[in-house]
């Protein structure tokens, strides 16, 4: 979809609300939000990429280390290292030992979570 320069904020908001994926709407053919996330995602180690996808399952706005270790089924030291890598890749934020994703990053992680074939392709490219 190509964004129209004269499109109002209300019109764009309506499109984003009804779009299957907000990431598809935010693509003008030359620049795409999904592409920016892809650049960070494809540089992740496989276990870090897996945790990134799993974090999309968290229903709340943020998550702590203990809950993340349960989600990842890994020891706290390994999870802490992976979370640090996701923050360094600009895919997560950390405030007061709680990790969160921007809504659009969560959309990207959710897409990858629900399409394992695409997640593997994205990681390989």
XYZ file of C-alpha atoms in Angstrom:
125
model
C 0.000 0.000 0.000
C 1.230 3.471 -0.828
C 0.616 6.183 1.727
C -0.997 9.269 0.313
C 0.616 12.614 1.183
C -2.794 14.265 1.594
C -4.190 11.484 3.756
C -5.407 12.710 7.127
C -4.331 11.189 10.426
C -7.914 10.010 10.976
C -7.939 8.227 7.597
C -4.590 6.570 8.266
C -5.707 5.552 11.752
C -8.813 3.952 10.261
C -6.713 1.994 7.765
C -4.337 0.839 10.470
C -7.228 -0.296 12.657
C -8.803 -2.396 9.912
C -5.642 -3.672 8.229
C -4.695 -7.296 8.673
C -1.245 -6.103 9.582
C -0.248 -2.561 10.440
C 3.166 -3.415 9.085
C 1.718 -3.901 5.599
C 0.102 -0.469 5.713
C 3.381 1.153 6.730
C 5.084 0.312 3.440
C 5.353 2.868 0.650
C 7.283 0.628 -1.734
C 10.655 2.160 -0.897
C 10.566 2.192 2.880
C 8.914 -0.383 5.090
C 8.798 -0.713 8.847
C 8.877 -4.500 8.496
C 12.145 -4.250 6.535
C 13.763 -2.277 9.335
C 12.770 -4.924 11.883
C 13.946 -7.643 9.516
C 17.449 -6.147 9.432
C 17.723 -6.497 13.192
C 16.004 -9.891 13.361
C 18.165 -11.610 10.766
C 21.319 -10.820 12.756
C 20.036 -12.638 15.836
C 21.375 -15.995 16.939
C 18.729 -18.717 16.483
C 17.942 -18.990 20.203
C 17.628 -15.194 20.473
C 15.287 -15.152 17.465
C 13.194 -17.883 19.070
C 12.875 -15.886 22.303
C 11.957 -12.778 20.314
C 9.081 -14.679 18.688
C 7.973 -16.205 21.989
C 7.826 -12.802 23.666
C 4.916 -11.967 21.354
C 2.865 -14.418 23.451
C 3.175 -12.227 26.528
C -0.246 -10.589 26.989
C 0.987 -7.668 29.063
C 2.886 -4.512 28.167
C 6.112 -5.824 29.700
C 7.636 -8.960 31.201
C 10.110 -9.782 33.944
C 13.022 -12.194 33.966
C 11.221 -14.931 35.899
C 8.265 -15.058 33.500
C 10.622 -14.949 30.526
C 12.593 -17.930 31.835
C 9.349 -19.906 32.063
C 8.334 -18.811 28.557
C 11.736 -19.708 27.103
C 12.234 -22.822 29.255
C 15.845 -21.811 29.861
C 17.887 -20.835 32.913
C 17.841 -17.195 34.045
C 21.468 -16.574 33.066
C 20.838 -17.681 29.470
C 17.611 -15.678 29.244
C 19.291 -12.574 30.634
C 21.953 -12.831 27.909
C 19.296 -13.233 25.208
C 17.260 -10.301 26.528
C 20.378 -8.153 26.532
C 21.016 -9.090 22.890
C 17.421 -8.194 21.950
C 17.815 -4.799 23.628
C 21.103 -4.238 21.780
C 19.315 -5.144 18.520
C 16.714 -2.466 19.329
C 13.907 -5.042 19.374
C 13.228 -4.697 23.113
C 13.365 -1.943 25.692
C 14.340 -2.470 29.302
C 13.166 -0.253 32.149
C 13.527 -1.252 35.797
C 14.366 -4.859 34.892
C 11.160 -5.200 32.839
C 11.330 -5.816 29.103
C 8.834 -4.501 26.575
C 8.280 -4.248 22.830
C 6.917 -1.391 20.797
C 3.506 -2.323 19.377
C 4.853 -2.555 15.826
C 7.766 -4.737 16.926
C 5.229 -6.984 18.668
C 3.243 -7.160 15.418
C 6.403 -8.283 13.606
C 7.205 -10.897 16.275
C 3.606 -12.138 16.129
C 3.792 -12.511 12.346
C 6.957 -14.573 12.699
C 5.481 -16.645 15.525
C 2.458 -17.609 13.448
C 4.484 -18.347 10.315
C 7.506 -20.485 11.293
C 8.470 -20.967 7.633
C 8.770 -17.210 7.171
C 10.659 -16.866 10.444
C 13.236 -19.376 9.189
C 13.467 -17.619 5.812
C 13.872 -14.211 7.461
C 16.621 -15.507 9.709
C 18.442 -17.047 6.721
C 18.351 -13.876 4.590
